[in-house]
Amino acid sequence: MMKKNWKVSGKILCFMLAMSFMLSGCQFKEKLKSDENKVSVASGSLEKQVSDADGKKGKYSLYLGEMENLTAAGEEVLSCTSNKPEVVSVSEDGVVHALKKGNAKVTAKVRPSEENDTADTRVYQIKVKKKGMVYPVFFMMKGEHLDLQFSLKDVHATWKSDNEKIAKVSKKGKVTALKKGKATLTAETEDGKTYCCSLQVTKRIKSVIYLTFDDGPNRYTTPKVLDILKKNNVKATFFELKPAKDDFDLTKRVIEEGHTLALHGYQHKYDIVYQSQKKYHDNLDLLRNLFFKKFGVWCTISRFPGGSSNTISKYNPGIMTKLAGKLHDWGYHYFDWNVDSQDAGGARTFGDTFKNFKNGLAKGRGNVVLMHDYDKNDKTIDALDQMIRYGKKQGYTFLPITASTDEVHHGVNN
Ligand code: ZN
């Protein structure tokens, strides 16, 4: 396998949802490929994987977030377009960026060398795998932090930011959002791949409500909660357990409607999950891996059964202190709550749930509201619409928790 340093001076357009990001100055190593079934076109020290006699078609399989230069040394790219810019974006000089799992066709007009003024048209088939960088395109609010992650094992990458005034990043990938604007973060891996992600830093929203629902999904409550959220155009966060065999469609709906899928655990049994650090770690990994396999969503946000302040785990002294200190090293974030609807406790009617919500809110902070997505939870279902209308009227913004949301933690009691 040959490698070559490659400098890209052009601009790369990334598209995701309705947003487009201008990137510039990405420097990367190109990983070269060979395949005995393909005709290898050599150009200088570079080899490209090209097949088909007439059209010079190339096939690439890229990890999410990975960049690849389609052309070889000395070649000039006259134009380059992608038929699915939300899956693979292209720069004018032939660098592709894998943004979303799927397939795309990139068409490039290339002049092979300076002496040669006939342009070739090449078509590249590009497959983007679901594994790779977890956040190829993302938003952060000013002041937030984020640990960049790979859904791949043992990736050792060195990160840098093209605009340290907007967002700085540590070599290991801890991002701090400093100022409103756009930045491009690139990583060089030890095996010669280049990953890139586009970050947009937005202004800080001060008074936020993060609605959270634990213990779902279930067939009675989840659809009703989702309908109310949809009607009000509000995104929330669902801390789920392993869905029952027939309930995966409910989790799918949570994802498709733009909510954050988060981990409560593969199971909820206190006497099992807090037996050891390994038991708890496995309880998160099993569910994260299951959701990734089923839906391609890499969940890093978690909530301890009973919260980090629970005392039910005291049968294993000190376990919560140990776990709270370990979760970040394991690649997880954890959220307790600072507003308790008490819908699994003291609230007897939907009026109680609403009152607990209303009395718990405070301006100028992120309000993480604890609610439950258990079977027949009419106390929350019947209060939810009123909660949202009240929150909006009071000037709060409803947001889903993201991997860069400031974590809300309780004091640990064990
Ligand atoms: Zn729970």
Short mmCIF file of C-alpha atoms and ligand atoms in Angstrom, two decimals:
data_model
loop_
_atom_site.label_atom_id
_atom_site.label_comp_id
_atom_site.label_asym_id
_atom_site.label_seq_id
_atom_site.Cartn_x
_atom_site.Cartn_y
_atom_site.Cartn_z
CA MET A 1 0.00 0.00 0.00
CA MET A 2 1.46 3.35 -1.00
CA LYS A 3 0.81 6.65 0.61
CA LYS A 4 1.40 10.17 -0.43
CA ASN A 5 0.92 13.52 1.18
CA TRP A 6 -1.54 15.61 -0.69
CA LYS A 7 -2.46 19.19 -0.29
CA VAL A 8 -5.84 20.53 -1.23
CA SER A 9 -6.15 24.23 -1.68
CA GLY A 10 -9.69 24.43 -2.97
CA LYS A 11 -12.96 24.66 -1.23
CA ILE A 12 -15.22 21.85 -0.34
CA LEU A 13 -18.93 22.17 -0.15
CA CYS A 14 -20.71 20.01 2.34
CA PHE A 15 -24.44 19.66 2.33
CA MET A 16 -26.47 18.18 5.12
CA LEU A 17 -30.16 18.77 5.60
CA ALA A 18 -30.72 22.31 4.48
CA MET A 19 -27.36 23.56 5.65
CA SER A 20 -24.25 23.93 3.58
CA PHE A 21 -20.85 24.51 4.95
CA MET A 22 -17.86 26.05 3.28
CA LEU A 23 -14.68 24.29 4.12
CA SER A 24 -11.22 25.20 3.14
CA GLY A 25 -7.64 24.21 3.46
CA CYS A 26 -8.03 20.55 4.31
CA GLN A 27 -4.75 18.77 4.20
CA PHE A 28 -4.78 15.05 4.07
CA LYS A 29 -3.06 11.88 3.16
CA GLU A 30 -4.57 9.84 0.46
CA LYS A 31 -4.88 6.19 0.94
CA LEU A 32 -4.25 4.38 -2.23
CA LYS A 33 -6.05 1.35 -3.33
CA SER A 34 -5.44 -1.61 -5.53
CA ASP A 35 -7.67 -4.37 -6.68
CA GLU A 36 -6.74 -7.18 -9.00
CA ASN A 37 -10.09 -7.07 -10.80
CA LYS A 38 -9.62 -3.47 -11.81
CA VAL A 39 -7.34 -1.84 -14.31
CA SER A 40 -4.79 0.14 -12.43
CA VAL A 41 -3.99 3.52 -13.90
CA ALA A 42 -0.64 4.70 -12.72
CA SER A 43 0.23 8.35 -12.61
CA GLY A 44 3.48 9.28 -11.01
CA SER A 45 3.62 7.44 -7.72
CA LEU A 46 -0.13 7.39 -7.40
CA GLU A 47 -2.33 4.50 -8.31
CA LYS A 48 -6.03 4.79 -8.74
CA GLN A 49 -8.60 2.10 -8.73
CA VAL A 50 -10.28 2.42 -12.06
CA SER A 51 -12.35 -0.06 -14.00
CA ASP A 52 -14.11 -0.20 -17.34
CA ALA A 53 -12.37 0.51 -20.60
CA ASP A 54 -14.49 3.33 -21.99
CA GLY A 55 -15.52 5.47 -19.07
CA LYS A 56 -12.82 4.98 -16.42
CA LYS A 57 -15.23 4.16 -13.67
CA GLY A 58 -13.91 3.96 -10.14
CA LYS A 59 -15.46 2.40 -7.09
CA TYR A 60 -14.80 3.58 -3.58
CA SER A 61 -16.04 2.43 -0.22
CA LEU A 62 -15.60 5.11 2.43
CA TYR A 63 -16.17 5.38 6.13
CA LEU A 64 -18.51 8.07 7.39
CA GLY A 65 -16.62 11.37 7.53
CA GLU A 66 -13.75 10.08 5.41
CA MET A 67 -12.26 12.18 2.62
CA GLU A 68 -10.73 10.89 -0.57
CA ASN A 69 -9.05 12.55 -3.49
CA LEU A 70 -10.36 11.08 -6.72
CA THR A 71 -7.60 12.33 -8.93
CA ALA A 72 -3.92 11.60 -9.23
CA ALA A 73 -0.86 13.86 -9.25
CA GLY A 74 -0.71 16.13 -12.29
CA GLU A 75 -4.38 15.77 -13.14
CA GLU A 76 -6.56 18.82 -13.26
CA VAL A 77 -10.22 18.64 -12.30
CA LEU A 78 -12.38 20.86 -14.49
CA SER A 79 -15.66 20.02 -12.76
CA CYS A 80 -16.95 17.58 -10.20
CA THR A 81 -20.54 16.89 -9.17
CA SER A 82 -22.33 14.48 -6.88
CA ASN A 83 -25.81 13.14 -7.60
CA LYS A 84 -26.46 12.95 -3.84
CA PRO A 85 -24.66 15.81 -2.10
CA GLU A 86 -26.28 14.89 1.22
CA VAL A 87 -24.51 11.49 1.03
CA VAL A 88 -21.23 12.50 -0.64
CA SER A 89 -20.20 16.10 -1.12
CA VAL A 90 -17.50 17.11 -3.58
CA SER A 91 -15.04 19.95 -3.94
CA GLU A 92 -14.31 21.61 -7.25
CA ASP A 93 -10.93 19.93 -7.32
CA GLY A 94 -12.11 16.37 -6.89
CA VAL A 95 -12.08 15.68 -3.17
CA VAL A 96 -15.07 13.75 -1.88
CA HIS A 97 -16.40 13.78 1.68
CA ALA A 98 -18.62 10.98 3.00
CA LEU A 99 -21.50 12.52 4.96
CA LYS A 100 -24.23 9.93 5.30
CA LYS A 101 -24.64 6.18 4.88
CA GLY A 102 -25.69 5.39 1.32
CA ASN A 103 -24.53 5.37 -2.28
CA ALA A 104 -23.70 8.25 -4.58
CA LYS A 105 -22.40 8.78 -8.08
CA VAL A 106 -19.73 11.42 -8.61
CA THR A 107 -19.02 12.68 -12.12
CA ALA A 108 -15.73 14.44 -12.73
CA LYS A 109 -14.28 16.08 -15.81
CA VAL A 110 -10.54 15.63 -15.62
CA ARG A 111 -7.64 16.80 -17.78
CA PRO A 112 -5.04 14.06 -17.35
CA SER A 113 -1.97 16.31 -17.62
CA GLU A 114 -0.83 19.76 -18.71
CA GLU A 115 0.33 18.52 -22.10
CA ASN A 116 -2.99 16.88 -22.72
CA ASP A 117 -5.91 19.18 -23.36
CA THR A 118 -8.60 16.55 -23.94
CA ALA A 119 -10.74 16.13 -20.88
CA ASP A 120 -11.92 12.74 -19.64
CA THR A 121 -15.29 12.27 -18.03
CA ARG A 122 -15.15 9.82 -15.18
CA VAL A 123 -17.91 8.37 -13.10
CA TYR A 124 -17.15 7.17 -9.59
CA GLN A 125 -19.47 4.93 -7.58
CA ILE A 126 -19.09 5.76 -3.93
CA LYS A 127 -20.49 3.72 -1.11
CA VAL A 128 -20.56 5.27 2.35
CA LYS A 129 -20.53 2.80 5.23
CA LYS A 130 -22.48 3.41 8.41
CA LYS A 131 -19.33 3.18 10.51
CA GLY A 132 -16.78 5.95 10.83
CA MET A 133 -16.91 9.41 12.35
CA VAL A 134 -19.96 9.77 14.55
CA TYR A 135 -20.58 13.44 13.72
CA PRO A 136 -19.55 14.34 10.15
CA VAL A 137 -21.73 17.47 10.28
CA PHE A 138 -22.90 19.01 13.53
CA PHE A 139 -23.99 22.09 15.44
CA MET A 140 -22.82 23.33 18.80
CA MET A 141 -23.87 26.28 20.89
CA LYS A 142 -21.18 28.73 21.93
CA GLY A 143 -19.54 27.49 25.14
CA GLU A 144 -20.37 23.82 24.63
CA HIS A 145 -17.84 20.98 24.51
CA LEU A 146 -17.85 17.78 22.48
CA ASP A 147 -15.67 14.69 22.30
CA LEU A 148 -15.34 13.63 18.67
CA GLN A 149 -15.82 9.91 18.34
CA PHE A 150 -15.52 7.06 15.89
CA SER A 151 -17.90 4.12 15.73
CA LEU A 152 -14.84 2.06 14.84
CA LYS A 153 -12.46 0.27 17.15
CA ASP A 154 -8.95 1.53 17.84
CA VAL A 155 -8.82 4.59 15.63
CA HIS A 156 -5.90 6.81 16.60
CA ALA A 157 -6.36 10.20 15.06
CA THR A 158 -4.85 13.64 15.48
CA TRP A 159 -7.34 16.46 15.16
CA LYS A 160 -7.00 20.08 14.16
CA SER A 161 -9.31 23.01 13.49
CA ASP A 162 -9.05 25.35 10.51
CA ASN A 163 -10.45 28.21 12.57
CA GLU A 164 -9.42 28.30 16.20
CA LYS A 165 -11.35 31.49 16.86
CA ILE A 166 -14.61 29.69 16.11
CA ALA A 167 -13.81 26.29 17.61
CA LYS A 168 -10.66 24.83 19.03
CA VAL A 169 -9.98 21.12 19.18
CA SER A 170 -7.44 19.18 21.20
CA LYS A 171 -5.23 16.68 19.38
CA LYS A 172 -7.39 13.92 20.81
CA GLY A 173 -10.61 15.49 19.53
CA LYS A 174 -12.17 17.49 22.35
CA VAL A 175 -13.92 20.44 20.72
CA THR A 176 -14.76 23.73 22.43
CA ALA A 177 -17.15 26.07 20.63
CA LEU A 178 -15.93 29.64 21.11
CA LYS A 179 -17.74 31.93 18.71
CA LYS A 180 -20.62 31.96 16.25
CA GLY A 181 -19.45 30.76 12.82
CA LYS A 182 -18.25 27.76 10.84
CA ALA A 183 -15.17 25.62 11.25
CA THR A 184 -13.75 22.50 9.68
CA LEU A 185 -12.11 19.89 11.85
CA THR A 186 -9.81 17.33 10.28
CA ALA A 187 -8.23 14.18 11.60
CA GLU A 188 -5.27 12.24 10.30
CA THR A 189 -5.33 8.63 11.40
CA GLU A 190 -2.33 6.41 11.95
CA ASP A 191 -3.38 4.23 9.04
CA GLY A 192 -3.32 7.20 6.66
CA LYS A 193 -7.00 8.05 6.37
CA THR A 194 -8.33 11.59 6.60
CA TYR A 195 -11.60 12.39 8.29
CA CYS A 196 -13.27 15.74 8.23
CA CYS A 197 -16.25 17.25 9.97
CA SER A 198 -18.09 20.49 9.50
CA LEU A 199 -19.13 22.37 12.56
CA GLN A 200 -21.45 25.30 12.86
CA VAL A 201 -21.34 27.20 16.13
CA THR A 202 -24.60 28.97 16.94
CA LYS A 203 -25.25 31.60 19.56
CA ARG A 204 -25.94 30.48 23.10
CA ILE A 205 -29.61 29.98 23.90
CA LYS A 206 -29.88 30.69 27.60
CA SER A 207 -33.28 29.41 28.67
CA VAL A 208 -33.76 25.90 27.36
CA ILE A 209 -36.10 23.04 28.17
CA TYR A 210 -34.88 19.52 27.45
CA LEU A 211 -37.88 17.19 27.77
CA THR A 212 -36.69 13.67 28.61
CA PHE A 213 -38.62 10.39 28.73
CA ASP A 214 -37.26 7.31 30.52
CA ASP A 215 -38.03 3.59 30.34
CA GLY A 216 -39.68 3.42 26.88
CA PRO A 217 -40.63 2.42 24.36
CA ASN A 218 -44.11 0.98 24.80
CA ARG A 219 -47.13 0.72 22.56
CA TYR A 220 -49.51 2.82 24.64
CA THR A 221 -47.51 5.86 25.69
CA THR A 222 -44.73 6.32 23.11
CA PRO A 223 -47.00 7.02 20.08
CA LYS A 224 -49.12 9.46 22.11
CA VAL A 225 -46.06 11.35 23.34
CA LEU A 226 -44.62 11.44 19.82
CA ASP A 227 -47.90 12.75 18.40
CA ILE A 228 -48.00 15.62 20.90
CA LEU A 229 -44.36 16.53 20.26
CA LYS A 230 -44.96 16.43 16.52
CA LYS A 231 -48.04 18.61 16.73
CA ASN A 232 -46.05 21.20 18.69
CA ASN A 233 -42.89 20.83 16.57
CA VAL A 234 -40.79 20.07 19.65
CA LYS A 235 -37.82 17.67 19.78
CA ALA A 236 -37.10 15.71 22.95
CA THR A 237 -34.82 13.00 24.30
CA PHE A 238 -35.79 9.36 24.92
CA PHE A 239 -33.70 7.33 27.39
CA GLU A 240 -34.73 3.90 26.24
CA LEU A 241 -34.39 0.36 27.48
CA LYS A 242 -34.03 -2.56 25.11
CA PRO A 243 -37.27 -2.49 23.13
CA ALA A 244 -39.55 -5.52 23.20
CA LYS A 245 -39.29 -7.66 20.08
CA ASP A 246 -42.26 -6.03 18.38
CA ASP A 247 -41.53 -2.47 19.50
CA PHE A 248 -38.49 -1.55 17.42
CA ASP A 249 -40.74 0.43 15.10
CA LEU A 250 -41.40 2.80 18.02
CA THR A 251 -37.68 3.48 18.44
CA LYS A 252 -37.43 3.94 14.69
CA ARG A 253 -40.14 6.57 14.87
CA VAL A 254 -38.28 8.38 17.67
CA ILE A 255 -35.21 8.63 15.41
CA GLU A 256 -37.08 9.51 12.23
CA GLU A 257 -38.96 12.34 13.90
CA GLY A 258 -35.72 14.02 14.94
CA HIS A 259 -35.59 13.22 18.65
CA THR A 260 -32.45 12.13 20.42
CA LEU A 261 -32.24 8.41 21.10
CA ALA A 262 -30.36 7.91 24.36
CA LEU A 263 -29.49 4.96 26.57
CA HIS A 264 -31.09 4.02 29.86
CA GLY A 265 -29.67 0.53 29.59
CA TYR A 266 -30.15 -2.93 28.11
CA GLN A 267 -32.05 -3.66 31.31
CA HIS A 268 -33.18 -1.70 34.35
CA LYS A 269 -32.79 -4.18 37.22
CA TYR A 270 -30.88 -2.38 39.98
CA ASP A 271 -29.71 -5.61 41.61
CA ILE A 272 -27.97 -6.60 38.39
CA VAL A 273 -26.73 -3.46 36.64
CA TYR A 274 -24.89 -2.08 39.70
CA GLN A 275 -23.19 -5.37 40.63
CA SER A 276 -19.89 -4.26 39.08
CA GLN A 277 -18.34 -1.69 36.74
CA LYS A 278 -18.20 -4.32 34.05
CA LYS A 279 -21.90 -5.19 34.44
CA TYR A 280 -22.83 -1.53 34.04
CA HIS A 281 -20.45 -0.97 31.13
CA ASP A 282 -21.88 -4.03 29.35
CA ASN A 283 -25.41 -2.81 30.04
CA LEU A 284 -24.67 0.37 28.05
CA ASP A 285 -22.53 -1.20 25.31
CA LEU A 286 -25.09 -3.92 24.57
CA LEU A 287 -27.85 -1.40 23.95
CA ARG A 288 -25.62 1.04 22.03
CA ASN A 289 -24.44 -1.79 19.76
CA LEU A 290 -27.97 -3.07 19.26
CA PHE A 291 -29.26 0.37 18.25
CA PHE A 292 -26.28 0.90 15.96
CA LYS A 293 -26.85 -2.44 14.27
CA LYS A 294 -30.59 -1.87 13.85
CA PHE A 295 -30.67 1.85 13.06
CA GLY A 296 -27.11 3.05 12.37
CA VAL A 297 -27.40 5.57 15.20
CA TRP A 298 -24.44 5.72 17.59
CA CYS A 299 -25.81 6.64 21.01
CA THR A 300 -23.44 8.28 23.50
CA ILE A 301 -25.93 9.95 25.84
CA SER A 302 -27.01 7.94 28.87
CA ARG A 303 -28.95 8.10 32.11
CA PHE A 304 -28.34 5.85 35.11
CA PRO A 305 -31.36 3.81 36.24
CA GLY A 306 -32.42 5.73 39.33
CA GLY A 307 -30.08 8.62 38.44
CA SER A 308 -26.47 9.05 39.58
CA SER A 309 -27.74 10.03 43.05
CA ASN A 310 -29.56 6.73 43.63
CA THR A 311 -29.01 4.89 46.90
CA ILE A 312 -30.56 1.62 45.76
CA SER A 313 -27.09 0.66 44.50
CA LYS A 314 -25.69 0.72 48.05
CA TYR A 315 -25.58 -3.06 48.07
CA ASN A 316 -22.35 -2.38 46.15
CA PRO A 317 -20.65 0.40 48.16
CA GLY A 318 -19.03 3.14 46.08
CA ILE A 319 -20.23 1.84 42.70
CA MET A 320 -21.88 5.14 41.66
CA THR A 321 -18.73 7.15 42.44
CA LYS A 322 -16.68 4.76 40.35
CA LEU A 323 -19.13 4.74 37.43
CA ALA A 324 -19.57 8.51 37.39
CA GLY A 325 -15.79 8.81 37.08
CA LYS A 326 -15.54 6.25 34.28
CA LEU A 327 -18.35 7.04 31.86
CA HIS A 328 -16.46 9.65 29.84
CA ASP A 329 -13.51 7.30 29.39
CA TRP A 330 -15.95 4.76 28.01
CA GLY A 331 -17.27 7.29 25.48
CA TYR A 332 -20.56 8.13 27.20
CA HIS A 333 -22.18 11.27 28.61
CA TYR A 334 -24.70 11.07 31.43
CA PHE A 335 -27.61 13.26 32.28
CA ASP A 336 -29.57 13.42 35.51
CA TRP A 337 -32.32 16.06 35.72
CA ASN A 338 -32.99 19.36 37.45
CA VAL A 339 -36.77 19.39 36.98
CA ASP A 340 -38.70 16.38 38.28
CA SER A 341 -42.27 15.95 37.05
CA GLN A 342 -42.62 13.16 39.63
CA ASP A 343 -44.75 11.22 37.17
CA ALA A 344 -43.23 8.03 38.56
CA GLY A 345 -43.50 9.25 42.14
CA GLY A 346 -45.62 11.79 43.98
CA ALA A 347 -47.71 13.13 41.09
CA ARG A 348 -51.23 11.69 41.28
CA THR A 349 -52.90 13.60 38.44
CA PHE A 350 -51.82 15.28 35.23
CA GLY A 351 -52.36 18.55 37.08
CA ASP A 352 -49.65 17.51 39.57
CA THR A 353 -47.27 16.64 36.73
CA PHE A 354 -47.83 20.04 35.14
CA LYS A 355 -47.40 21.89 38.44
CA ASN A 356 -44.14 20.07 39.25
CA PHE A 357 -42.85 20.93 35.80
CA LYS A 358 -43.87 24.59 36.05
CA ASN A 359 -42.46 25.04 39.55
CA GLY A 360 -39.18 23.38 38.65
CA LEU A 361 -38.30 25.59 35.67
CA ALA A 362 -35.68 28.32 35.97
CA LYS A 363 -34.65 30.92 33.41
CA GLY A 364 -31.05 31.20 32.21
CA ARG A 365 -30.18 27.50 32.33
CA GLY A 366 -30.79 24.19 30.63
CA ASN A 367 -33.84 22.65 32.32
CA VAL A 368 -33.64 18.86 32.03
CA VAL A 369 -37.15 17.58 32.76
CA LEU A 370 -37.56 14.02 34.02
CA MET A 371 -40.65 12.22 32.70
CA HIS A 372 -41.46 8.60 31.96
CA ASP A 373 -42.46 6.70 28.89
CA TYR A 374 -43.93 3.72 30.72
CA ASP A 375 -47.17 1.95 29.89
CA LYS A 376 -50.39 3.91 30.58
CA ASN A 377 -48.63 7.05 31.80
CA ASP A 378 -51.64 9.31 31.30
CA LYS A 379 -50.35 11.72 33.95
CA THR A 380 -47.69 12.84 31.49
CA ILE A 381 -49.58 12.29 28.25
CA ASP A 382 -52.40 14.56 29.47
CA ALA A 383 -50.04 17.26 30.78
CA LEU A 384 -47.55 17.37 27.91
CA ASP A 385 -49.37 19.70 25.54
CA GLN A 386 -49.99 22.19 28.34
CA MET A 387 -46.32 22.00 29.43
CA ILE A 388 -45.11 22.82 25.94
CA ARG A 389 -47.52 25.71 25.49
CA TYR A 390 -46.56 27.10 28.89
CA GLY A 391 -42.81 26.78 28.22
CA LYS A 392 -43.06 28.51 24.84
CA LYS A 393 -45.16 31.31 26.27
CA GLN A 394 -42.56 31.89 28.99
CA GLY A 395 -39.86 32.26 26.33
CA TYR A 396 -38.10 28.91 26.68
CA THR A 397 -36.65 27.06 23.71
CA PHE A 398 -37.27 23.30 23.54
CA LEU A 399 -34.27 21.31 22.34
CA PRO A 400 -33.19 17.68 22.19
CA ILE A 401 -30.08 16.81 24.21
CA THR A 402 -27.00 16.44 22.01
CA ALA A 403 -23.52 15.08 22.72
CA SER A 404 -22.37 18.65 23.36
CA THR A 405 -25.18 19.71 25.71
CA ASP A 406 -23.86 20.74 29.14
CA GLU A 407 -24.40 17.74 31.37
CA VAL A 408 -26.68 18.04 34.38
CA HIS A 409 -25.44 15.87 37.26
CA HIS A 410 -26.72 15.11 40.72
CA GLY A 411 -24.43 14.69 43.70
CA VAL A 412 -23.43 11.05 44.00
CA ASN A 413 -24.59 9.34 47.22
CA ASN A 414 -22.87 6.02 46.90
ZN ZN B 1 -35.78 4.31 34.66
#
